[in-house]
mmCIF file of C-alpha atoms in Angstrom:
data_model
loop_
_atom_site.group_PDB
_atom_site.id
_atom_site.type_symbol
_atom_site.label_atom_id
_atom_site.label_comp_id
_atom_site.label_asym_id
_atom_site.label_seq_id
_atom_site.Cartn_x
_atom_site.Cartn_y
_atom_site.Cartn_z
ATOM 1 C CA UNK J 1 0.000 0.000 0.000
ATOM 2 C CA UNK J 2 1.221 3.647 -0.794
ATOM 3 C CA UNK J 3 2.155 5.891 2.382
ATOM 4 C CA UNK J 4 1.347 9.747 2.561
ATOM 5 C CA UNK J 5 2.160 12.256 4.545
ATOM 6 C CA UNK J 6 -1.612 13.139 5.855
ATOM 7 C CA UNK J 7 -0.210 16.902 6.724
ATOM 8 C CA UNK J 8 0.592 17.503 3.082
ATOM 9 C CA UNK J 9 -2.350 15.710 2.332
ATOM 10 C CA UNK J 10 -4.466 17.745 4.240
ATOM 11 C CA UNK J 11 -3.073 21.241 3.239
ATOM 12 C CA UNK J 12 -2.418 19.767 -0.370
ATOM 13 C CA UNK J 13 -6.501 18.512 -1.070
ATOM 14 C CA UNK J 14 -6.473 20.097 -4.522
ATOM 15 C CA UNK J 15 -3.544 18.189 -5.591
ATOM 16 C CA UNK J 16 -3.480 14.744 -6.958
ATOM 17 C CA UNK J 17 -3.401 11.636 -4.315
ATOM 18 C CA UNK J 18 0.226 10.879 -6.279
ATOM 19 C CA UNK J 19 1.989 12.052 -3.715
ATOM 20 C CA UNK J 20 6.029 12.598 -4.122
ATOM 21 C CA UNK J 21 6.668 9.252 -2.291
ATOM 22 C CA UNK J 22 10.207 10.559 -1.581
ATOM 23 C CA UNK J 23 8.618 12.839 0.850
ATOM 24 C CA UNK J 24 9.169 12.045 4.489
ATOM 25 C CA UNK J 25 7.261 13.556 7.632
ATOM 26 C CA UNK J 26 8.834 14.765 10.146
ATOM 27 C CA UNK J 27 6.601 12.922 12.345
ATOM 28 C CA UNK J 28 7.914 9.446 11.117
ATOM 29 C CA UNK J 29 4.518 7.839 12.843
ATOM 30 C CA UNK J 30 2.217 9.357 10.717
ATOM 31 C CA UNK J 31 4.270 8.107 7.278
ATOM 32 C CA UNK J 32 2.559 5.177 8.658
ATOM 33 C CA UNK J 33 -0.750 6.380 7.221
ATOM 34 C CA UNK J 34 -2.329 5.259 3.789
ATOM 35 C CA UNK J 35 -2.782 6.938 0.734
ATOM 36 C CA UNK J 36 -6.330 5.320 0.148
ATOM 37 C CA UNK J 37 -7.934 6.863 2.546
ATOM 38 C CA UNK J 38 -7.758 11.162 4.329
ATOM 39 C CA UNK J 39 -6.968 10.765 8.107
ATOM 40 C CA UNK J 40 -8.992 11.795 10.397
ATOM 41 C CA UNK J 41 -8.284 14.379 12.991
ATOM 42 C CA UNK J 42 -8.686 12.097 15.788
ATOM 43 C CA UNK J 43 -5.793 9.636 13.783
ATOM 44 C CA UNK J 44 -3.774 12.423 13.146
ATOM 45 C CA UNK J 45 -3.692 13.352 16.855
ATOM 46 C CA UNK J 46 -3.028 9.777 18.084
ATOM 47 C CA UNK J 47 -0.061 9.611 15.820
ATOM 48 C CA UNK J 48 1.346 13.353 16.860
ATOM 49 C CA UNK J 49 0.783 12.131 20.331
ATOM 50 C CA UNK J 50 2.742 8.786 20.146
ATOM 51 C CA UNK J 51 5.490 11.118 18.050
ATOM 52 C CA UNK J 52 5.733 13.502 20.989
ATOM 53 C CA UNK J 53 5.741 11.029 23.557
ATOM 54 C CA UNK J 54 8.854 8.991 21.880
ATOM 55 C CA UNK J 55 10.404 12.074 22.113
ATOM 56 C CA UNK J 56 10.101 12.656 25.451
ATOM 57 C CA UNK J 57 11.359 9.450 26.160
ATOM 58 C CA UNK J 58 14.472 9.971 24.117
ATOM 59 C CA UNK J 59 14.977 13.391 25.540
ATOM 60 C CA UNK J 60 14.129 11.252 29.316
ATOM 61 C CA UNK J 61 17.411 8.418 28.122
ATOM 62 C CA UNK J 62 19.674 11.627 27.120
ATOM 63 C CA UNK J 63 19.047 13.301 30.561
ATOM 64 C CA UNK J 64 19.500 9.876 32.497
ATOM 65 C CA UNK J 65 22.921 9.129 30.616
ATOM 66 C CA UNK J 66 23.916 12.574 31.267
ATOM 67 C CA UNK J 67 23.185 12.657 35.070
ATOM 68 C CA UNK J 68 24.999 9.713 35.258
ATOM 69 C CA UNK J 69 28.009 10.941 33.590
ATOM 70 C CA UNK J 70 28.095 13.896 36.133
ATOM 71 C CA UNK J 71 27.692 12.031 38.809
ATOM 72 C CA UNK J 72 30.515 9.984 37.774
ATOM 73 C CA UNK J 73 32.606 12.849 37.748
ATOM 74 C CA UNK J 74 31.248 13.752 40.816
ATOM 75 C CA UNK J 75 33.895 11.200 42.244
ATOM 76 C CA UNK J 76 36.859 12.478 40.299
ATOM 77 C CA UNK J 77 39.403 15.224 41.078
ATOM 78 C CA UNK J 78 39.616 17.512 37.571
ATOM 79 C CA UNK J 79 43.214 18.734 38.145
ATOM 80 C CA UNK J 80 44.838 21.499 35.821
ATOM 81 C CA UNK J 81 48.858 21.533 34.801
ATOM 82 C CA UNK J 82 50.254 24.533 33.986
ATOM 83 C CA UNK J 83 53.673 24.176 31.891
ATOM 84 C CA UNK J 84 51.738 21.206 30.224
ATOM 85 C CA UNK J 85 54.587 21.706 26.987
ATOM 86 C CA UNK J 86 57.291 21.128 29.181
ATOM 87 C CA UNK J 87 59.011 17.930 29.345
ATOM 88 C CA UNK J 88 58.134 17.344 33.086
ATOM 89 C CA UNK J 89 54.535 18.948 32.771
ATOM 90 C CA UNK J 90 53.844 16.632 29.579
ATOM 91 C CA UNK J 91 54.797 13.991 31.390
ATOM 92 C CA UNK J 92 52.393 14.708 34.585
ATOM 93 C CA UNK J 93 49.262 15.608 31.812
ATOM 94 C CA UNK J 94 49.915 12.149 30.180
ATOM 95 C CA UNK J 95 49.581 10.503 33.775
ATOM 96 C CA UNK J 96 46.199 12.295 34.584
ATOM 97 C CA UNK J 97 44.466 11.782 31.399
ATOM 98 C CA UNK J 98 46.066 8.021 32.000
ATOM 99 C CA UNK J 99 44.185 7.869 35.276
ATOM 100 C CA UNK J 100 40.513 9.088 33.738
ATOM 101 C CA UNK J 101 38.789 6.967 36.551
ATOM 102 C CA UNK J 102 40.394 9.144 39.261
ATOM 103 C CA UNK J 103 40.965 12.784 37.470
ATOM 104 C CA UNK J 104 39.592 14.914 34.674
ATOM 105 C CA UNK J 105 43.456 16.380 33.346
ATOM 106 C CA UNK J 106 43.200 19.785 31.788
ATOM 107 C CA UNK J 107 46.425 21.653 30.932
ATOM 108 C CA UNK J 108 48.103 25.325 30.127
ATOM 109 C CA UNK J 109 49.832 25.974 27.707
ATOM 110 C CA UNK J 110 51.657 29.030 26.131
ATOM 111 C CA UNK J 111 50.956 28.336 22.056
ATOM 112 C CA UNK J 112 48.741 26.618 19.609
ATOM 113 C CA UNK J 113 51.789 24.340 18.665
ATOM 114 C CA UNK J 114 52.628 23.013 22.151
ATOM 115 C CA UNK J 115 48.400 22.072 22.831
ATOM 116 C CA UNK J 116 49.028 20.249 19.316
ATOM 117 C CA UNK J 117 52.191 18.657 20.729
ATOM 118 C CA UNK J 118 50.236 17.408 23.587
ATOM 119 C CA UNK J 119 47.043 15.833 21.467
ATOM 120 C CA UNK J 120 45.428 19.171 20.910
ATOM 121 C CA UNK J 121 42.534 18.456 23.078
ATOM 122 C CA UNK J 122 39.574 20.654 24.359
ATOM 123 C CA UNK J 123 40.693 20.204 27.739
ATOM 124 C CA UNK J 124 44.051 22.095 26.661
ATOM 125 C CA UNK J 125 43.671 25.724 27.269
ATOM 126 C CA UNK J 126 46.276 28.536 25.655
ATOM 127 C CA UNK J 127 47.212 31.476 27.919
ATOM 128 C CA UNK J 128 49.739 33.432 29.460
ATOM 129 C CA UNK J 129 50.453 33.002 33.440
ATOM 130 C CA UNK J 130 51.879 36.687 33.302
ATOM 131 C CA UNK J 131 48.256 37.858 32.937
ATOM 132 C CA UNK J 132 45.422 36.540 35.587
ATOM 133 C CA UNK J 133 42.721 36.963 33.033
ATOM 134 C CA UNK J 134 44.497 35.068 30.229
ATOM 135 C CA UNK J 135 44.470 32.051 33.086
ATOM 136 C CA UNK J 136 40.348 31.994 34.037
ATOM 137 C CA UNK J 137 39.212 29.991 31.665
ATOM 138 C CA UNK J 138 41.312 27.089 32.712
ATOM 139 C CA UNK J 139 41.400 27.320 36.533
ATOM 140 C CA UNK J 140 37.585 27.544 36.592
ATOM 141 C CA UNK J 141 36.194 24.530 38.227
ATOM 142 C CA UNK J 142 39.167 22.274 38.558
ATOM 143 C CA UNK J 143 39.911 20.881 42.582
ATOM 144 C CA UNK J 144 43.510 21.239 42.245
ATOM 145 C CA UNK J 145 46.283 22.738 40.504
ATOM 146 C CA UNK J 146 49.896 21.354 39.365
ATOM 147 C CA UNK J 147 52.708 24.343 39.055
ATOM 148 C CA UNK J 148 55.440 23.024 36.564
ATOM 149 C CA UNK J 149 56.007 26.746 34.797
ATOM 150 C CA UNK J 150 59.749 28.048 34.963
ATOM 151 C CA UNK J 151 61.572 30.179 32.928
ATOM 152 C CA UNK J 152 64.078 28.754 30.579
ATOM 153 C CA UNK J 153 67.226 30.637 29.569
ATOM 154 C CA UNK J 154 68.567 30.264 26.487
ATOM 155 C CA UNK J 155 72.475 30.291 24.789
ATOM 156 C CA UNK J 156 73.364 33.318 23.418
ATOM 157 C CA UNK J 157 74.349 32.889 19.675
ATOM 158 C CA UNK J 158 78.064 32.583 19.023
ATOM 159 C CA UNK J 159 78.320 30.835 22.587
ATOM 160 C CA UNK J 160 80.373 27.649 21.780
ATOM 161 C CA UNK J 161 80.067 25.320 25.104
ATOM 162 C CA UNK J 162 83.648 23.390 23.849
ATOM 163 C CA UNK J 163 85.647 26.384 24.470
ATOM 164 C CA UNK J 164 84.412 27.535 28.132
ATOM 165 C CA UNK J 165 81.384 28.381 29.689
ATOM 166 C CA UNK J 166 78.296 29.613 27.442
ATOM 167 C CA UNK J 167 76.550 32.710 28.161
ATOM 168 C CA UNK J 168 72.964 32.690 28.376
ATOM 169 C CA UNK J 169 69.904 35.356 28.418
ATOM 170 C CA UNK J 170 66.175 35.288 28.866
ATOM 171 C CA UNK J 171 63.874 36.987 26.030
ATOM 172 C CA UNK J 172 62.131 39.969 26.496
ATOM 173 C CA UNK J 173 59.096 39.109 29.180
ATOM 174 C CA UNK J 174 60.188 35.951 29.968
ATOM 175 C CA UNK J 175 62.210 36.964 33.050
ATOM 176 C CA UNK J 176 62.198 34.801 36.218
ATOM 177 C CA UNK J 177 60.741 37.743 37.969
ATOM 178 C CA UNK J 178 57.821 37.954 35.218
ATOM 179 C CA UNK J 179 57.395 33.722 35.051
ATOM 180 C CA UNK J 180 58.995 32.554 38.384
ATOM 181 C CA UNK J 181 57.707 35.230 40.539
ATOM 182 C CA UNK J 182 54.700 37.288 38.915
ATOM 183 C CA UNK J 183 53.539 34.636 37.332
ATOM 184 C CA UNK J 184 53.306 31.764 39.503
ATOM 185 C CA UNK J 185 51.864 34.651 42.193
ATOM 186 C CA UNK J 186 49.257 34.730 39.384
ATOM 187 C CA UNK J 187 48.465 31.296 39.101
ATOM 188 C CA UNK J 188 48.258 30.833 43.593
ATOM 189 C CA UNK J 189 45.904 33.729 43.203
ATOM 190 C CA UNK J 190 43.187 32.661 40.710
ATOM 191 C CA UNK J 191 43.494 29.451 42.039
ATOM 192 C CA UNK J 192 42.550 30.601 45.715
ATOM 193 C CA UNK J 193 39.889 33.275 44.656
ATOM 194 C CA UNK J 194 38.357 30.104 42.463
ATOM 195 C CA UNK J 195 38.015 27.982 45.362
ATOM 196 C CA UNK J 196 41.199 25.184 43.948
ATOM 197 C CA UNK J 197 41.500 23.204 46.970
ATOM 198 C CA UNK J 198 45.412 22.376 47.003
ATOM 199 C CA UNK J 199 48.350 23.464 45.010
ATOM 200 C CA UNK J 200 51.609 21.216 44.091
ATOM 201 C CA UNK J 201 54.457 23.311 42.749
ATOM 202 C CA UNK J 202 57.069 22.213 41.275
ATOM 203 C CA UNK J 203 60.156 23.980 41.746
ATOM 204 C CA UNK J 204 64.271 23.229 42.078
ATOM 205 C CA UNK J 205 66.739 22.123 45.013
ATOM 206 C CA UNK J 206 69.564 25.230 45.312
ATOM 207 C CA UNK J 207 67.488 27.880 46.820
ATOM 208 C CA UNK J 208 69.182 28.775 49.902
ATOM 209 C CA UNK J 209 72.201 29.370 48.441
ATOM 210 C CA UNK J 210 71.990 33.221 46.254
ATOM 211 C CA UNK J 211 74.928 32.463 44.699
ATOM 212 C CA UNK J 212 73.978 29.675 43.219
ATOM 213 C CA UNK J 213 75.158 28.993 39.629
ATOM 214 C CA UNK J 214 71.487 28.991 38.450
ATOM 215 C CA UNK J 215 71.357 32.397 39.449
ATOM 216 C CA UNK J 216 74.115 33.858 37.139
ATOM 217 C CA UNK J 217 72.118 32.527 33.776
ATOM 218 C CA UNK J 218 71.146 35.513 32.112
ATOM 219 C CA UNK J 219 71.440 37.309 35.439
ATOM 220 C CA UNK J 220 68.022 35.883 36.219
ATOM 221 C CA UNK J 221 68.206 35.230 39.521
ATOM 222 C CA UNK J 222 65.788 32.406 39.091
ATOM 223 C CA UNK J 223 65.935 30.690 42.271
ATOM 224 C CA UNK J 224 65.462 33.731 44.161
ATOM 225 C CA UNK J 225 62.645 34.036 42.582
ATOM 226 C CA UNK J 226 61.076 30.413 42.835
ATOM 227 C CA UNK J 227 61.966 30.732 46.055
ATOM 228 C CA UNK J 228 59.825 33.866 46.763
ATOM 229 C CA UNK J 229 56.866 32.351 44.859
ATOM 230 C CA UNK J 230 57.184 29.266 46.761
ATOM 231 C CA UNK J 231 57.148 31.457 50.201
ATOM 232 C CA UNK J 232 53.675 33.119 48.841
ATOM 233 C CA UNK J 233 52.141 29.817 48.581
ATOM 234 C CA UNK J 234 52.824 28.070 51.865
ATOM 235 C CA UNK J 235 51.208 31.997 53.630
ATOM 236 C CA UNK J 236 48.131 31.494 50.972
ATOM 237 C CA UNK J 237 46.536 29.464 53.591
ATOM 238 C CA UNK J 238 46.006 26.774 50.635
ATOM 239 C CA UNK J 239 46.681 23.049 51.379
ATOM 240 C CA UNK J 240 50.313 22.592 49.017
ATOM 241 C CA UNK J 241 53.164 20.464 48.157
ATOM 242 C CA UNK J 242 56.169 22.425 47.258
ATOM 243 C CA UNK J 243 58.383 19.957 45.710
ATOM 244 C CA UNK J 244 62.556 21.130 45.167
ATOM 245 C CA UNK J 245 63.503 18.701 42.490
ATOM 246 C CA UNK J 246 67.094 17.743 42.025
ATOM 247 C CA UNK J 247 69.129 17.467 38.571
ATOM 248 C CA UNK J 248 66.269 16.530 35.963
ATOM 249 C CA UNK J 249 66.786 13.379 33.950
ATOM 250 C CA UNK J 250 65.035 12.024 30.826
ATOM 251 C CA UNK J 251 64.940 8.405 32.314
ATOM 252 C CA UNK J 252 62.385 5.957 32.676
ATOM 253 C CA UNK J 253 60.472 6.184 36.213
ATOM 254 C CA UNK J 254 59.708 3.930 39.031
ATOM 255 C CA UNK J 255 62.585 1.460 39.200
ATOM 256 C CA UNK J 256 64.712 4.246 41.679
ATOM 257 C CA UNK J 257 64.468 4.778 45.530
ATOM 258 C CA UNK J 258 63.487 8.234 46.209
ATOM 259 C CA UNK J 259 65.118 10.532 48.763
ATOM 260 C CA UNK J 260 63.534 13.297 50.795
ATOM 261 C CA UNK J 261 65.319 15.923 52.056
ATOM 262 C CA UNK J 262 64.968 19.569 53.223
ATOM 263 C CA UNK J 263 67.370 23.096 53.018
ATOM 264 C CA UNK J 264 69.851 21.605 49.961
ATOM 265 C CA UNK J 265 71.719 18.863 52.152
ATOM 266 C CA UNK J 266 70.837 16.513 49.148
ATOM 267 C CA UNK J 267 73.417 18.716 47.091
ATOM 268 C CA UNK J 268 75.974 17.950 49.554
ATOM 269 C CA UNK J 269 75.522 14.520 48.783
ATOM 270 C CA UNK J 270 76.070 12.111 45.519
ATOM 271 C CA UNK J 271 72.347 11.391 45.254
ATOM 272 C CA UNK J 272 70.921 14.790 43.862
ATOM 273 C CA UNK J 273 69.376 13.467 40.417
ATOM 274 C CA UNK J 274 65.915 12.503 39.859
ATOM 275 C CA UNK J 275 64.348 11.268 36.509
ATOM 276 C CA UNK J 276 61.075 13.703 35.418
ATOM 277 C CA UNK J 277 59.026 10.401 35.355
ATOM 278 C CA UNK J 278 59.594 10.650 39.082
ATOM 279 C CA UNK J 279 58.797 13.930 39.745
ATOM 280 C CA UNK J 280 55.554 13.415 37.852
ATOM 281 C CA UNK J 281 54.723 10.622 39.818
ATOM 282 C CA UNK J 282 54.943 12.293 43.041
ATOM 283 C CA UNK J 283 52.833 15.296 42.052
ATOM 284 C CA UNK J 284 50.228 12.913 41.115
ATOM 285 C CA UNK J 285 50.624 11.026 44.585
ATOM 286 C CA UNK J 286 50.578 14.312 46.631
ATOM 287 C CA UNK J 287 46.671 14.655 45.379
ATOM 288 C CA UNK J 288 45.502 11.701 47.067
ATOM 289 C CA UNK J 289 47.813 11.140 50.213
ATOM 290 C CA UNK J 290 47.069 13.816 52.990
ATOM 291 C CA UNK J 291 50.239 13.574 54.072
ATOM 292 C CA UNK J 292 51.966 15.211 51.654
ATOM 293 C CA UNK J 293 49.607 18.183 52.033
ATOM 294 C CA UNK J 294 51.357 21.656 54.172
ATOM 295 C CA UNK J 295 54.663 20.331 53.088
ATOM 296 C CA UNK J 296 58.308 21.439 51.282
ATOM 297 C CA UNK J 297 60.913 18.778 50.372
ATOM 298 C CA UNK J 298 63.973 18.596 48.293
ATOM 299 C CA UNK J 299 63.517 15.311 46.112
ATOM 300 C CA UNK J 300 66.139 13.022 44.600
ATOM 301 C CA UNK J 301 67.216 9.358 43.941
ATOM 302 C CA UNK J 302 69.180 6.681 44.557
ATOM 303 C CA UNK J 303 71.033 5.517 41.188
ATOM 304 C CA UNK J 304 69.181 2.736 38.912
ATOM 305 C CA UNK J 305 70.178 -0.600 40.917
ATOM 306 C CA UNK J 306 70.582 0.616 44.410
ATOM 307 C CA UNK J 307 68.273 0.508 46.955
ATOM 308 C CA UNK J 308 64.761 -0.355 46.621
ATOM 309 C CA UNK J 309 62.088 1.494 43.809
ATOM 310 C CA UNK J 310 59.507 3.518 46.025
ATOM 311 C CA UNK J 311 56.121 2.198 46.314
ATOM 312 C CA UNK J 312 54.831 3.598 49.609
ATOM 313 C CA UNK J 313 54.304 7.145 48.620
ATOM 314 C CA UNK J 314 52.692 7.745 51.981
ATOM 315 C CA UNK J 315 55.541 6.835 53.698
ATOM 316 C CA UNK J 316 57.758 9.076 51.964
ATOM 317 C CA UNK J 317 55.712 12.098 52.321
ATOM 318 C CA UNK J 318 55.534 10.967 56.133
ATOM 319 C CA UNK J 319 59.022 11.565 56.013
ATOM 320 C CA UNK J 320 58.881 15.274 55.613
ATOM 321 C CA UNK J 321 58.318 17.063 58.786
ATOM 322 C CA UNK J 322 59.462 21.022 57.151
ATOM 323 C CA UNK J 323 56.447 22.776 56.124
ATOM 324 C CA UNK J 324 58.927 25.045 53.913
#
């Protein structure tokens, strides 16, 4: 039997009952109708009824798979990293987004080409830490917040390394005191005033000393200056986790024992290294184990071999008793 779309039949009476049979209703029930015979108003409104109420209970199954996705994330701990194009801050946004039962992973980043370096996802957010507006978008709802920003000094052209020490410089804005200090200050801020509920910063062992090497690059003074930011954050009243890393390594992680220690004496020692694996695995830790939380530690390893890889993260952050 031929089907008809009764509204076009209706408003179409004057036209012939060959109707274009690659027409289709919007309401899909009443395609259902024959051509032999007009509907009547009564059938028309049974099958705009049954339409509507199909709709409503596809509408109903969207709403109950969306509740349950945000309740779901009810349970999970969305966590932004800010340095995400960094070597160690790439390394701690691969972990998160690893871990999607536990965290939602958003990151900061300074360019379109580093989010593209890190997947390009939505959860990637552009901006500059030197501005606090530039940093909203991204801090907005998250529970916690990952510091892994530092400025990086760079050789000055002409420098050759084989015949004595290079010189270095920073670029224009790019300043510890603009990145280290100003913004990281920017970052504790937004983060308090959005209601981010602990902050792990990531910073570097060497800090008590002024004239430390790191402090001649470029005449940046750039442990001065992580040092000051890292002295805002433990009086922002904010649950944190300042972690000094030693020596950074491009190693694999987890096969090392890791040392705590506080005021530099790991530099006095042989055992001042630490593979960025590491160091992303203990920001990731200090989320979840309250006793890393009010805390500052120096952090290092034993070589590859010795001693025995660190499992119990809560009894290494038990370790710590310096709260900076």
């Amino acid at each position: 039997m031929a089907l008809i779309c009764p509204r076009v039949h209706l408003l179409q009476r004057s036209t012939p009952r060959h109707h274009n049979l690659n027409h289709r209703c919007p309401h899909k029930y009443l395609n259902l109708l024959p051509i032999a015979s007009s509907p009547s108003p009564s059938t028309i409104a049974a099958a705009v009824a049954l339409n509507s109420k199909e709709r409503r209970r596809r509408r109903g199954a969207a709403c109950v798979v969306g509740v349950v996705t945000a309740m779901a994330n009810l349970d999970k701990t969305t966590v932004l990293v800010t340095g995400a194009g960094g070597r160690t801050g790439k390394l701690v946004y691969e972990k998160l987004k690893e871990r999607s039962a536990q965290f939602i992973g958003r990151g900061l980043v300074r360019t379109p080409e580093s989010k593209e370096q890190i997947g390009g996802a939505d959860e990637v957010f552009i901006g500059d830490i030197r501005s606090t507006d530039s940093l909203l978008p991204a801090i907005q709802g998250i529970d916690a917040l990952i510091i892994l920003t530092s400025a990086v000094p760079k050789m000055k052209p002409g420098s050759d390394p084989t015949k004595g020490r290079p010189e270095f410089y920073f670029e224009d804005g790019a300043y510890p005191e603009q990145v280290d200090w100003i913004g990281q200050k920017n970052q504790i801020d937004a983060a308090k005033a959005a209601g981010v509920k602990q902050i792990v910063l990531v910073g570097s062992m060497g800090g008590t000393n002024p004239n430390h090497p790191l402090n001649n690059l470029g005449n940046g003074n750039i442990l001065i200056w992580k040092r000051k930011a890292e002295q805002y954050l433990a009086d922002s009243g904010l649950p944190y986790t300042i972690i000094r890393a030693g020596g950074l390594q491009d190693k694999d992680g987890g096969v090392r024992e890791l040392i705590v220690g506080k005021d530099d004496e790991l530099l006095q020692t042989e055992t001042r290294t630490i593979a960025r694996a590491d160091v992303a695995e203990v920001c990731i830790q200090a989320l979840q184990i309250e006793e890393a939380k009010f805390k500052a530690f120096d952090l290092a390893s034993k070589p590859e071999g010795t001693g025995t890889p660190t499992k119990d993260f809560k009894a290494l952050f038990s370790q710590v008793t310096t709260r900076f």
